């Protein structure tokens, strides 16, 4: 039984891994915002979250360009 991936599959999985790693700082910022809301440092507000999310998404697009994730 051959368990080795095909060359195309390896490149695709490597590309997916890089995409996830590039988005990690932005995911961490979202997690920190959520943690701040949970402990009461940031007011719980859907409008506040939407504004934060727009800013993070814009920053991600400006930073990563064509490699940025889209919603």
CSV table of C-alpha atoms in Angstrom, one decimal:
chain,number,residue,atom,x,y,z
A,1,UNK,CA,0.0,0.0,0.0
A,2,UNK,CA,1.5,3.3,-1.1
A,3,UNK,CA,0.9,6.1,1.5
A,4,UNK,CA,3.0,8.7,-0.2
A,5,UNK,CA,1.0,11.7,-1.6
A,6,UNK,CA,1.1,12.6,-5.2
A,7,UNK,CA,3.2,15.7,-6.2
A,8,UNK,CA,0.2,17.8,-6.9
A,9,UNK,CA,-1.5,16.9,-3.6
A,10,UNK,CA,1.7,17.8,-1.7
A,11,UNK,CA,1.9,21.3,-3.3
A,12,UNK,CA,-1.8,21.9,-2.6
A,13,UNK,CA,-1.6,20.9,1.0
A,14,UNK,CA,1.6,23.0,1.4
A,15,UNK,CA,-0.2,26.0,-0.1
A,16,UNK,CA,-3.2,25.5,2.2
A,17,UNK,CA,-0.8,25.4,5.2
A,18,UNK,CA,0.9,28.6,4.2
A,19,UNK,CA,-2.5,30.3,3.7
A,20,UNK,CA,-3.5,29.3,7.2
A,21,UNK,CA,-0.2,30.5,8.7
A,22,UNK,CA,-0.5,33.8,7.0
A,23,UNK,CA,-3.9,34.4,8.4
A,24,UNK,CA,-2.9,33.3,11.9
A,25,UNK,CA,-2.1,36.9,13.3
A,26,UNK,CA,-5.5,38.1,12.2
A,27,UNK,CA,-7.3,35.1,13.8
A,28,UNK,CA,-5.3,35.8,17.0
A,29,UNK,CA,-6.5,39.4,16.9
A,30,UNK,CA,-10.1,38.2,16.6
A,31,UNK,CA,-9.6,35.7,19.5
A,32,UNK,CA,-8.1,38.5,21.6
A,33,UNK,CA,-11.1,40.7,20.9
A,34,UNK,CA,-13.5,37.9,21.9
A,35,UNK,CA,-11.5,37.3,25.1
A,36,UNK,CA,-11.7,41.0,25.9
A,37,UNK,CA,-15.5,40.9,25.5
A,38,UNK,CA,-15.8,37.8,27.7
A,39,UNK,CA,-13.8,39.3,30.6
A,40,UNK,CA,-15.6,42.6,30.3
A,41,UNK,CA,-12.8,44.8,29.0
A,42,UNK,CA,-14.7,45.5,25.8
A,43,UNK,CA,-18.4,46.2,25.7
A,44,UNK,CA,-20.4,43.5,24.0
A,45,UNK,CA,-21.8,45.0,20.9
A,46,UNK,CA,-22.7,43.7,17.5
A,47,UNK,CA,-21.9,47.1,15.9
A,48,UNK,CA,-18.5,47.2,17.7
A,49,UNK,CA,-17.7,43.7,16.5
A,50,UNK,CA,-18.7,44.5,12.9
A,51,UNK,CA,-16.5,47.6,13.0
A,52,UNK,CA,-13.6,45.6,14.4
A,53,UNK,CA,-14.1,42.9,11.8
A,54,UNK,CA,-14.1,45.4,8.9
A,55,UNK,CA,-10.9,46.9,10.2
A,56,UNK,CA,-9.2,43.5,10.6
A,57,UNK,CA,-10.4,42.3,7.2
A,58,UNK,CA,-9.1,45.5,5.5
A,59,UNK,CA,-5.7,45.1,7.3
A,60,UNK,CA,-5.6,41.5,6.2
A,61,UNK,CA,-6.3,42.5,2.5
A,62,UNK,CA,-3.7,45.3,2.7
A,63,UNK,CA,-1.1,43.1,4.2
A,64,UNK,CA,-1.6,39.8,2.3
A,65,UNK,CA,-2.9,41.2,-1.0
A,66,UNK,CA,-4.1,38.4,-3.3
A,67,UNK,CA,-3.3,35.8,-0.6
A,68,UNK,CA,-5.8,37.3,1.8
A,69,UNK,CA,-8.8,35.1,2.7
A,70,UNK,CA,-12.2,36.3,1.4
A,71,UNK,CA,-15.5,36.0,3.2
